[in-house]
Coordinates of C-alpha atoms and ligand atoms in Angstrom, one line a residue:
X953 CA 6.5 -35.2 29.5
X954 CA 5.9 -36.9 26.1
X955 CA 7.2 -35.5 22.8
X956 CA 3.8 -33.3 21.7
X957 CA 3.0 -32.7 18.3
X958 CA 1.8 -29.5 18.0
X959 CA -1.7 -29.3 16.2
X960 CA -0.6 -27.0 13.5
X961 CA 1.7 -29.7 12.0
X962 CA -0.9 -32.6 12.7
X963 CA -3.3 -30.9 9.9
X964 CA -0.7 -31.8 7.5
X965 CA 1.1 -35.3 9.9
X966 CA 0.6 -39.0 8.7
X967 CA -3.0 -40.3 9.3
X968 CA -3.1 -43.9 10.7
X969 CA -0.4 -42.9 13.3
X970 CA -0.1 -42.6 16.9
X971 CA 0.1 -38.8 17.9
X972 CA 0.0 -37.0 21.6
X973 CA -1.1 -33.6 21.3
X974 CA -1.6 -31.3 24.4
X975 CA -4.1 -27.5 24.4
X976 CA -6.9 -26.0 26.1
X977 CA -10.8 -27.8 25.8
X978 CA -12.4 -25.1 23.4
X979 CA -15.5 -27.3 23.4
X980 CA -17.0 -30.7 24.4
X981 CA -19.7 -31.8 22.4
X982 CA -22.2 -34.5 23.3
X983 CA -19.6 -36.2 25.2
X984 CA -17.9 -37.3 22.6
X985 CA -16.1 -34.4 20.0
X986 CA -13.4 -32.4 21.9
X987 CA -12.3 -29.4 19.9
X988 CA -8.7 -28.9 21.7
X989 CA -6.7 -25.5 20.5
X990 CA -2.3 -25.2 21.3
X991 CA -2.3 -22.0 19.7
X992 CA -0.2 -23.0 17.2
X993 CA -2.8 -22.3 14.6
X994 CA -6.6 -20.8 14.6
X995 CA -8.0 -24.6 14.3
X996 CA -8.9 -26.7 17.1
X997 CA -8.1 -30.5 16.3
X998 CA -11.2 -32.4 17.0
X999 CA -10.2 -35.2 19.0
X1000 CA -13.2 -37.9 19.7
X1001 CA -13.8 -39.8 22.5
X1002 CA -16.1 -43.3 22.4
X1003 CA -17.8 -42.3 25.3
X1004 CA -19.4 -46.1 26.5
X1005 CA -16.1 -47.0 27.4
X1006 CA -14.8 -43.9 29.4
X1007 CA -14.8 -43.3 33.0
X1008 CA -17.2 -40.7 33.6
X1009 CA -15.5 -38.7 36.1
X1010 CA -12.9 -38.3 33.2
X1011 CA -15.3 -37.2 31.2
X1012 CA -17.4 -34.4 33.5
X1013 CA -13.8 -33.1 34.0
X1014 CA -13.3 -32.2 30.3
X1015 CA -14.7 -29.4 30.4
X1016 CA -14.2 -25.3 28.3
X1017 CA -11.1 -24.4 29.6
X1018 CA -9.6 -27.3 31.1
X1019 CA -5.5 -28.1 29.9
X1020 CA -5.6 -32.0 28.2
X1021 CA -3.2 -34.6 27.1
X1022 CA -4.7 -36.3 24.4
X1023 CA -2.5 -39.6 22.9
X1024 CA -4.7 -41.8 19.5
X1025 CA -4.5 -42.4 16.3
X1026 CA -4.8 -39.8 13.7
X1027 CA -7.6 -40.9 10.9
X1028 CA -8.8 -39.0 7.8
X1029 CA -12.2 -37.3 9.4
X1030 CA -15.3 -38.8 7.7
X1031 CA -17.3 -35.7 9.4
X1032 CA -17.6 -31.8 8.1
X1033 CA -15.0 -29.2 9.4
X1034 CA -12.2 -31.1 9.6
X1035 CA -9.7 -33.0 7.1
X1036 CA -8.4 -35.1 10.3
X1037 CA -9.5 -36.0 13.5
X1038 CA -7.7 -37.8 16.3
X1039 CA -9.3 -41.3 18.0
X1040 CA -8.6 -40.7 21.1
X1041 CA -7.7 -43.6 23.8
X1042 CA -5.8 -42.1 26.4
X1043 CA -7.1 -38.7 28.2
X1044 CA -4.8 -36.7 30.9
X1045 CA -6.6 -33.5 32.5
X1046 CA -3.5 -31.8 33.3
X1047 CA -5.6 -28.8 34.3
X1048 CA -8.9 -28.5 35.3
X1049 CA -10.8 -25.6 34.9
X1050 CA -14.5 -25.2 36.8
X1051 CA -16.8 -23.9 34.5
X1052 CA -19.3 -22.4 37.0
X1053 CA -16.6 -20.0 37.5
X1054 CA -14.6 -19.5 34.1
X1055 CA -15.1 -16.2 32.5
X1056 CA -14.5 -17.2 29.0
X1057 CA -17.4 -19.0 28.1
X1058 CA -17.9 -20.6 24.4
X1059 CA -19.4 -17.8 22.9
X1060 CA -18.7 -14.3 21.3
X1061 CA -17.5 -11.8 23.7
X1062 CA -17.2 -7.8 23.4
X1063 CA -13.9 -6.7 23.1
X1064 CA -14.4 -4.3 26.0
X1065 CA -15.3 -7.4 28.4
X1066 CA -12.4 -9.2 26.7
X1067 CA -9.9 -6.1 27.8
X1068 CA -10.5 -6.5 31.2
X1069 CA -9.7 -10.0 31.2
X1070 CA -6.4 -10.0 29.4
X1071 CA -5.1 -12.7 31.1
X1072 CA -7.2 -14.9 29.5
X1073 CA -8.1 -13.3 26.2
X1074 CA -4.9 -14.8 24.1
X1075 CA -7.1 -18.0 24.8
X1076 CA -9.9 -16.7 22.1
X1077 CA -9.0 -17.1 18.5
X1078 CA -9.1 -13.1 18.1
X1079 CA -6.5 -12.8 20.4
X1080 CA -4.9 -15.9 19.6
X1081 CA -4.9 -14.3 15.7
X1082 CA -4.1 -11.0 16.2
X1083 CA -0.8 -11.9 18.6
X1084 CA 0.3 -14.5 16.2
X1085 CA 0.1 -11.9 13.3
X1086 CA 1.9 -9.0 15.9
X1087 CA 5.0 -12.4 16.2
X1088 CA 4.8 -12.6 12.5
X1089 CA 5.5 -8.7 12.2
X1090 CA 8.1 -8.6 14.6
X1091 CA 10.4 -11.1 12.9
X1092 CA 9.7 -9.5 9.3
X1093 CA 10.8 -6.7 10.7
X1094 CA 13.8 -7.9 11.5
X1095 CA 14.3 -10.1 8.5
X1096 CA 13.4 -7.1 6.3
X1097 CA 16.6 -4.9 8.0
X1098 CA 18.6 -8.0 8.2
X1099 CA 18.1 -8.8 4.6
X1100 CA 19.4 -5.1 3.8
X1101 CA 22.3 -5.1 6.1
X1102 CA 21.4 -2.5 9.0
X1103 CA 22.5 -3.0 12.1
X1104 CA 20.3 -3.4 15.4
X1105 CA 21.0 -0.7 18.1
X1106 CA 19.3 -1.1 21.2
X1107 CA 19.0 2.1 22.7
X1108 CA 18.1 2.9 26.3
X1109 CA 14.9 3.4 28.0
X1110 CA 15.7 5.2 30.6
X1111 CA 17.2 8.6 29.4
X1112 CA 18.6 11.5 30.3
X1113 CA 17.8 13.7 28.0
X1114 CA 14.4 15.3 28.3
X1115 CA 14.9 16.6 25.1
X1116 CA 13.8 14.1 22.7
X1117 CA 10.6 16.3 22.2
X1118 CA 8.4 13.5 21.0
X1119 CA 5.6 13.9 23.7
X1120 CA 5.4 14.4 27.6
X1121 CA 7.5 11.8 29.8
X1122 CA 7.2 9.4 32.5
X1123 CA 10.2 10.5 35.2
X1124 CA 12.4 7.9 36.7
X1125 CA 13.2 7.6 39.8
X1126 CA 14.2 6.1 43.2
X1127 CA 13.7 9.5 45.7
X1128 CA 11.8 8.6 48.2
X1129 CA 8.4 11.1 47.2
X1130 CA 7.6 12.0 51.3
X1131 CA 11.0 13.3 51.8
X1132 CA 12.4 14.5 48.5
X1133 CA 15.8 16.1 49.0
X1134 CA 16.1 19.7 48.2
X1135 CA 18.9 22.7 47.2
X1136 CA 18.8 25.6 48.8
X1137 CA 16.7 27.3 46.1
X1138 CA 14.1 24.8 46.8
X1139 CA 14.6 22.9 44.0
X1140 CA 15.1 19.1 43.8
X1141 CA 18.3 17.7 44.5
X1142 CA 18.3 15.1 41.0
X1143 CA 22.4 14.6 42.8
X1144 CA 20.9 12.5 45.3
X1145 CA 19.0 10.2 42.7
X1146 CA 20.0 7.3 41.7
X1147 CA 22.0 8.1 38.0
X1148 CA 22.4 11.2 39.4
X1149 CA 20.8 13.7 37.8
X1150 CA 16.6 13.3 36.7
X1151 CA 16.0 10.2 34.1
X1152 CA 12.9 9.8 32.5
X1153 CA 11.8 6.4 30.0
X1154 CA 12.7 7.2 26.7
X1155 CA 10.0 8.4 24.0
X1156 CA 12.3 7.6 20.9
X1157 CA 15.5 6.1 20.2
X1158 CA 16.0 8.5 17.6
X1159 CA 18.6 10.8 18.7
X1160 CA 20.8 7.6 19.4
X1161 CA 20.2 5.7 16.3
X1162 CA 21.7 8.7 14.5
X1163 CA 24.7 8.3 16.7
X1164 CA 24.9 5.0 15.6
X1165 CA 24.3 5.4 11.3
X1166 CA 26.9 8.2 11.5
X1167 CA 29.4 5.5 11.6
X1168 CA 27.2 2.3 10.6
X1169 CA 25.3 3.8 8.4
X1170 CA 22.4 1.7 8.1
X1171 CA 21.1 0.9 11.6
X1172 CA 17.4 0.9 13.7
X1173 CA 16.1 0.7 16.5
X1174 CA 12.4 -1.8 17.8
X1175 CA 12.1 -1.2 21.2
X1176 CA 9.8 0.4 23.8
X1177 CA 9.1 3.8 24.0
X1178 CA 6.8 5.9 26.4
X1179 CA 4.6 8.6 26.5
X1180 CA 2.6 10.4 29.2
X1181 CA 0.5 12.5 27.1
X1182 CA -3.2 12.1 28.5
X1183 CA -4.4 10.7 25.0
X1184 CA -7.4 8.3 25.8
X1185 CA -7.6 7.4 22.0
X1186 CA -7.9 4.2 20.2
X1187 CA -4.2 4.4 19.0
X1188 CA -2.5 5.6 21.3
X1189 CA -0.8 4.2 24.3
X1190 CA 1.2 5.2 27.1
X1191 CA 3.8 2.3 26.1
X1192 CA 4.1 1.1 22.7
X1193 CA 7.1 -0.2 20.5
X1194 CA 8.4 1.7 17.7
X1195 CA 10.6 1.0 15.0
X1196 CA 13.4 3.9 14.2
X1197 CA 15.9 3.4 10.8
X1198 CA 18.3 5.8 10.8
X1199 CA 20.4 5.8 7.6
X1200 CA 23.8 8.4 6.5
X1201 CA 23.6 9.6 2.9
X1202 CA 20.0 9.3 2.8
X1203 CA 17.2 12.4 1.8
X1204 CA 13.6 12.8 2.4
X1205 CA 13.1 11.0 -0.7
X1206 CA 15.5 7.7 0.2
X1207 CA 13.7 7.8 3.0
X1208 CA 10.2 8.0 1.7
X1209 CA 11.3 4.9 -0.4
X1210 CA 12.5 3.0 2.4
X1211 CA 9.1 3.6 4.4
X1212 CA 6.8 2.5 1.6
X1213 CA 9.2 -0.4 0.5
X1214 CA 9.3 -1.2 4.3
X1215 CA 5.4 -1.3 5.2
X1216 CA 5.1 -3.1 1.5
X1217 CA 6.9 -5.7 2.8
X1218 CA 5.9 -6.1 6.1
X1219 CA 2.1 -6.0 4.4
X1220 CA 3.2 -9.2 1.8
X1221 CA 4.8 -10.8 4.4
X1222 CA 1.4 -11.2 7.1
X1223 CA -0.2 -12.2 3.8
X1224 CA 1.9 -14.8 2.8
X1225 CA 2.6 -16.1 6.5
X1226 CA -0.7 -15.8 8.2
X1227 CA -3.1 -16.8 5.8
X1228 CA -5.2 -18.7 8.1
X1229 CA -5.3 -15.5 10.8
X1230 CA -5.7 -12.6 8.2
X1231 CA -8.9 -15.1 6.9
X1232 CA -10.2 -15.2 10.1
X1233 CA -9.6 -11.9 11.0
X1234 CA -11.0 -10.5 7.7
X1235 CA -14.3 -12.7 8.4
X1236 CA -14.3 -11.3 12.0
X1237 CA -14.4 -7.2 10.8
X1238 CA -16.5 -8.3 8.1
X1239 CA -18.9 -9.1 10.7
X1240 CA -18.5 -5.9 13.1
X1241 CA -18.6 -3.8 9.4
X1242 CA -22.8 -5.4 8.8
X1243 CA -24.0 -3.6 12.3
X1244 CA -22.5 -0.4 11.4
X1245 CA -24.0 2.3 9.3
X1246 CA -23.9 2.2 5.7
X1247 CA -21.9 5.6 5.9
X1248 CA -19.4 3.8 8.3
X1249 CA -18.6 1.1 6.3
X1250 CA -15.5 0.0 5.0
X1251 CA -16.0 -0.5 1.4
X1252 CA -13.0 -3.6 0.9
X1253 CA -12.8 -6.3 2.8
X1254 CA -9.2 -7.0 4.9
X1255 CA -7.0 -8.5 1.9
X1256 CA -8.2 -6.4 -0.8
X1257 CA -7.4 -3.5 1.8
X1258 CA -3.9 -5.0 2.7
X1259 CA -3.3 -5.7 -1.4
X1260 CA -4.7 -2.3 -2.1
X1261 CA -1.6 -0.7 -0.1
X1262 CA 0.9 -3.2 -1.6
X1263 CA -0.2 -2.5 -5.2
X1264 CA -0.4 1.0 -5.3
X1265 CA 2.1 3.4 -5.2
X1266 CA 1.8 5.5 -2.0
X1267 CA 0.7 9.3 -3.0
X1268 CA 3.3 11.9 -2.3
X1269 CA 2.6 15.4 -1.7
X1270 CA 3.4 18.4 0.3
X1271 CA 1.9 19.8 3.0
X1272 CA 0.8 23.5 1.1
X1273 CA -0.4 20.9 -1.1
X1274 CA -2.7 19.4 1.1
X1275 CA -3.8 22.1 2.9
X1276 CA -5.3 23.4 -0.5
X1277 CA -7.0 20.1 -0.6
X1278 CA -8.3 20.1 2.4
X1279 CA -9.3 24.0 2.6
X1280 CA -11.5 23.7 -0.7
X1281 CA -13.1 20.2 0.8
X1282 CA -16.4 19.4 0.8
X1283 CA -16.5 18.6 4.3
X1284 CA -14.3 21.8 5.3
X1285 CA -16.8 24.1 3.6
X1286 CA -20.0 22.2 5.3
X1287 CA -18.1 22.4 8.8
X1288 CA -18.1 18.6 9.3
X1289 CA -14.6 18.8 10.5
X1290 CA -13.9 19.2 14.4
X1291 CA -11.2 21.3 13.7
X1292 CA -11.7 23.5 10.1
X1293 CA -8.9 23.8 8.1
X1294 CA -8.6 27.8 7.8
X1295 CA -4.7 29.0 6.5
X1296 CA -1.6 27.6 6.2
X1297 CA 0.3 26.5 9.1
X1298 CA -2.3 24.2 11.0
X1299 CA -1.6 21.2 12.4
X1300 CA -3.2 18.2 10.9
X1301 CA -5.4 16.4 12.8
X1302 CA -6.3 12.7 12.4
X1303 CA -9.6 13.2 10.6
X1304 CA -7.8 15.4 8.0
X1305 CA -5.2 12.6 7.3
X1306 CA -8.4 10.5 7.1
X1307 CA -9.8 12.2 4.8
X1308 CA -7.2 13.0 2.3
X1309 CA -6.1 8.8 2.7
X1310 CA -9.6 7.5 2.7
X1311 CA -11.6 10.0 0.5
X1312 CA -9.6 12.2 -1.4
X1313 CA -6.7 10.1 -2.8
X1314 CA -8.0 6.9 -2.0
X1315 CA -4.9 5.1 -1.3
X1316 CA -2.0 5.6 1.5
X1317 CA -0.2 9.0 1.6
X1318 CA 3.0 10.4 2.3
X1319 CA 3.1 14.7 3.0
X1320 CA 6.2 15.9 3.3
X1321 CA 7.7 19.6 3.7
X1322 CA 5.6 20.7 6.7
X1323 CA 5.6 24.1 8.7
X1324 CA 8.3 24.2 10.9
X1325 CA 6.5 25.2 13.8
X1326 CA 4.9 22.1 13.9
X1327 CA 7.9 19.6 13.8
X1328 CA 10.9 18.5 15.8
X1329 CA 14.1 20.7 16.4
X1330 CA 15.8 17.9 14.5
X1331 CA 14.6 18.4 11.1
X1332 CA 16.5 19.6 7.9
X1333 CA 15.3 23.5 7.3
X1334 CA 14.0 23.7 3.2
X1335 CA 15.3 26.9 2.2
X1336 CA 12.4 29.1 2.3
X1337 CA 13.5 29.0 5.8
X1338 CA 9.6 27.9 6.3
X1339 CA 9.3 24.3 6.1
X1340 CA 11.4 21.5 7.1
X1341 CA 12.0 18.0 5.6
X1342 CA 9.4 16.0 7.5
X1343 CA 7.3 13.0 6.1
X1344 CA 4.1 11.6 7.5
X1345 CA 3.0 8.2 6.0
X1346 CA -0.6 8.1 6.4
X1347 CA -2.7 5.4 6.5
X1348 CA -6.4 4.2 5.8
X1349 CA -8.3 4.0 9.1
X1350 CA -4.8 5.3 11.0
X1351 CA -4.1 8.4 9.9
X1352 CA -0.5 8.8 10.8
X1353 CA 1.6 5.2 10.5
X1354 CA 4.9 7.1 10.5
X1355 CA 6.7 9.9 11.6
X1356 CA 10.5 10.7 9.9
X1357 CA 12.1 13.1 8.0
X1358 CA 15.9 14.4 6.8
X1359 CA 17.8 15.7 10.1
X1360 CA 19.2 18.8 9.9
X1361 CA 23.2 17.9 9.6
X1362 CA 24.5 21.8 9.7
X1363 CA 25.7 22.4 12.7
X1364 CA 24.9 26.3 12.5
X1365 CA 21.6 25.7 11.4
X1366 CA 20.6 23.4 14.2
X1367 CA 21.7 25.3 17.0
X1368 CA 20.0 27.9 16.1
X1369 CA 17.0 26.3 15.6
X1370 CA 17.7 24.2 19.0
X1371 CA 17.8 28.1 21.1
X1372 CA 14.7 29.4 18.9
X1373 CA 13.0 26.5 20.7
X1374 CA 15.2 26.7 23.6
X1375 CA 16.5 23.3 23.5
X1376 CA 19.7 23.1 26.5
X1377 CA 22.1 23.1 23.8
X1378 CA 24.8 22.3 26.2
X1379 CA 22.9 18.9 27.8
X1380 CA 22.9 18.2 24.0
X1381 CA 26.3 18.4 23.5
X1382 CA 26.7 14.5 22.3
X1383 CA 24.4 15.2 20.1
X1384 CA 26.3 17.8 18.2
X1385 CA 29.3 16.5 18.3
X1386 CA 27.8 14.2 15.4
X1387 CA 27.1 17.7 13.4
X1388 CA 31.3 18.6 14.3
X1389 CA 32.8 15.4 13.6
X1390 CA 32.4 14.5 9.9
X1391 CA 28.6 15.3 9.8
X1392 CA 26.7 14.3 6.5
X1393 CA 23.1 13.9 5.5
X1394 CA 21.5 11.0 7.0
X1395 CA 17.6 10.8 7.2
X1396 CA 14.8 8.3 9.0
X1397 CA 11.6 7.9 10.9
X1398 CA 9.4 5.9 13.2
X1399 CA 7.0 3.1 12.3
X1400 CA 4.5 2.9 15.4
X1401 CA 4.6 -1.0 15.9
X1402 CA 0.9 -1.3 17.4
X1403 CA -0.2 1.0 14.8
X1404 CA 1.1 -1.2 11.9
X1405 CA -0.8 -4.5 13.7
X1406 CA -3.9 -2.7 14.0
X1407 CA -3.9 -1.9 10.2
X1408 CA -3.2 -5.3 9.5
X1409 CA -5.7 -7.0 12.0
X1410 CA -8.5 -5.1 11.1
X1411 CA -8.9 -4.3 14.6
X1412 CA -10.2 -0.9 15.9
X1413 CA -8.9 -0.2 18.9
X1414 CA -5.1 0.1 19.6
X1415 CA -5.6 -1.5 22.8
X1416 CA -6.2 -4.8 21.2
X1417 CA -3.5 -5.7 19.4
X1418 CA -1.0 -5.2 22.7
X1419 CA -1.0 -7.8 25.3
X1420 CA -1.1 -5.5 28.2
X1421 CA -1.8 -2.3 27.2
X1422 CA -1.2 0.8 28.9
X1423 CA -3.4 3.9 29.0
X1424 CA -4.3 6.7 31.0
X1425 CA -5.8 5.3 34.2
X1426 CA -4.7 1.5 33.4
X1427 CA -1.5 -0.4 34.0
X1428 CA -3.3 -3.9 35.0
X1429 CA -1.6 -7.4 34.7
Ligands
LIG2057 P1 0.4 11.4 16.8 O1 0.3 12.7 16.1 O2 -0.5 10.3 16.1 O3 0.2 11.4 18.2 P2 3.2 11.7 16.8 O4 3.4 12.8 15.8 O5 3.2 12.0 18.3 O6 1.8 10.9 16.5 P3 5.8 10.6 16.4 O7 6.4 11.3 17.5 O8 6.2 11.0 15.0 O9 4.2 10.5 16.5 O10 6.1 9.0 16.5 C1 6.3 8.1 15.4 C2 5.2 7.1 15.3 O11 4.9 6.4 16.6 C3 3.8 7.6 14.9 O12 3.8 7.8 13.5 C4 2.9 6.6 15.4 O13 2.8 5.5 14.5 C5 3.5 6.1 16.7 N1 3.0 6.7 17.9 C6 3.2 7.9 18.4 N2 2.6 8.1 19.5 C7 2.0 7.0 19.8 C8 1.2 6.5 20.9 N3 1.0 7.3 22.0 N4 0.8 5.2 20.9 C9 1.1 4.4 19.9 N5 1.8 4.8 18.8 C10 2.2 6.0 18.8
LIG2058 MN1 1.6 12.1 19.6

């Protein structure tokens, strides 16, 4: 096939040139304006087409939908819209597309109908937007680690430990399920399976990213991590990425630093790179914001929001801290909350990180220093023997973003804790062995990937900003 040019670079290409571009009919207006889209960028190139001296069954064939090849010369546009618009003189239909039967018509569609056509949805510019911004993420993410030395791990998905502790997991297997083999106790025989012993998909990468910074130091983890927890919520999902730095020497408060440096970054970077999508996308919620309810309404439009979190420093506070706060709120004391805050030791729900973010502080959060009860085996013990070293990063609209804290690097200290929560201390032998050989502080925590693009998008719902999502009830495509 001919060299294309791809329509983001003709905005800014030579005029009074011969270019061949290639994209998907958006529109076709009275015969004669094609709005073609690659997907390169949010703007369709208008190409136009002198209809009297067309074929006609080339034309009826252009139609929403259809795949062209398009070959003119590029002029400066005389019309609105547009700085450029291609004279068209040669039109291939690579691809029809019948538009009796094609679902995505050219007009607004609900993001519910759009979810059930997946497939197609990356052709609308929301889609088209929000998965271009997800790309941009993904490589900043890497560029911001890169740029700072760590080291990529890729740990595995399929685990053997069922100890991560993170959240209920999918099992992995190839037993046949009418004829599963059994001991003599009754019990399955995981011998027989495939590895072994019982696998399941992995729910973190943590515990082998620390194996990794106890000798690299600086190292993470983005990959693909699943949960079975029956969560029919608009952020979460039974498979989502998740980002996990891991780094020796660090404390709860190099590891604050790195998370707010980290989502600053990130935040700047979509900004700088995406102007044209966060625009777009910022116009689209400004839209969905005019139907809600006053009350409901966001009071800052997508930048300033995304600017807000880059300006500001992030608010840092324990968790007795913000149990006061949220004990003596107003919505506490008038029973607004689902769950009331009544005494130390709760755990925090989403609309309590809502409201300390959105309405209290006004401004992202970090609470660290939480009840130990309510966090992972792995965290360092503060020395009221009460609280551990765990940070939440909160966000506007998210509630949590992140999840870390200090490990706990005594080896006495985490065994016990590991039997007080009866944690098979001998399965987790590797494990330890990184608290017996030369162990030292080392601290980290996980960035929810879809979480991050739905901050950044604007978008709602978590399933939206993940090509494919999977939820309770739903593995489709
Ligand atoms: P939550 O309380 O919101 O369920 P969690 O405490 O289970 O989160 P962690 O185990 O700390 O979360 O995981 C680290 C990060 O991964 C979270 O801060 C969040 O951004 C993201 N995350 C956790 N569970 C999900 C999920 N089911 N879908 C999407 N992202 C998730
Ligand atoms: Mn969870």
């Amino acid at each position: 096939m001919a060299k294309r040019t791809r329509i983001k670079d003709i905005f800014s290409a030579e005029t009074e040139k011969r270019y061949t571009v290639m994209g998907w009919v958006r529109t076709f207006r009275n015969n004669q304006f094609i709005a073609l889209n690659d997907g390169s960028c949010l703007s369709n190139l208008q190409a136009v087409v002198d209809f009297e001296n067309w074929d006609t069954n080339l034309l009826k064939r252009i139609t929403t939908g259809a795949a062209l090849r398009i070959e003119g010369n590029l002029i400066t546009s005389q019309g609105k819209g547009q700085t450029v618009e291609l004279v068209a003189d040669k039109i291939e239909i690579l691809g029809d597309c019948d538009p009796e039967i094609y679902p995505l018509q050219p007009k607004k569609h609900s993001l519910e109908f759009l979810r059930e056509i997946a497939h197609l949805r990356f052709r609308t510019n929301t889609f088209s937007a929000i998965f271009r911004v997800r790309h941009a993420l993904a490589f900043a993410i890497h560029k911001f680690f890169n740029d700072r030395n760590f080291v990529y791990i890729h740990s595995p998905i399929v685990t053997g430990s069922d100890a991560e502790g993170a959240g209920e997991m999918f099992q992995v297997t190839t037993l046949d399920l009418n004829q599963i083999p059994r001991n003599e106790d009754g019990n399955i025989n995981f011998k027989k399976d495939f590895f072994g012993k019982a696998t399941n998909l992995t729910v973190s990468g943590q515990l082998e990213a620390e194996l990794g910074a106890l000798a690299l130091c600086d190292v993470y983890t983005f990959g693909p991590t699943f949960r079975a927890e029956n969560s029919n919520t608009s952020r979460h999902l039974a498979e989502f990425w998740m980002i996990e730095p891991e780094v020796a020497f660090n404390d709860l408060n190099d590891n604050m630093d790195l998370a707010e440096d980290m989502l600053k970054y990130l935040i700047s970077y979509v900004l700088e790179y995406c102007a044209e999508d966060i625009a777009f996308l910022e116009q689209r919620l400004s839209e969905e914001e005019k139907v809600k309810p006053q009350a409901d309404r966001s009071e800052m439009a997508l930048r300033d929001k995304l600017k807000f979190c880059i300006e500001n420093d992030f608010e840092r506070l324990t968790y007795t801290e913000a149990i006061d706060i949220l004990k003596n709120s107003t919505p506490n004391k008038k029973g607004k909350f689902q769950y009331p805050i009544e005494k130390w030791g709760a755990d925090l729900q989403s609309e309590h990180e809502r409201y300390l973010v959105e309405k209290h502080f006004k401004k992202p959060v970090i609470l660290t220093n939480y009840p130990k009860e309510i966090k992972a085996f792995y965290m360092r013990m503060d020395d009221d023997d009460k609280t551990v070293r765990a940070m939440d990063v909160l966000f506007p609209g998210i509630g949590e973003i992140i999840g870390g804290s200090q490990r706990e690097e005594r080896y006495d200290k985490l065994v016990k804790r590991m039997e007080e929560m009866h944690i098979p201390t001998e399965e987790m032998s590797w494990f330890l062995d990184t608290r017996r050989y030369g162990t030292v502080p080392h601290a980290g925590f996980g960035l929810g990937f879809e979480r991050l693009v739905l901050f950044v998008t604007g978008m709602t719902n978590i399933r939206d900003v993940i090509p494919f999502p999977r939820f309770p009830g739903n593995a489709e495509f």
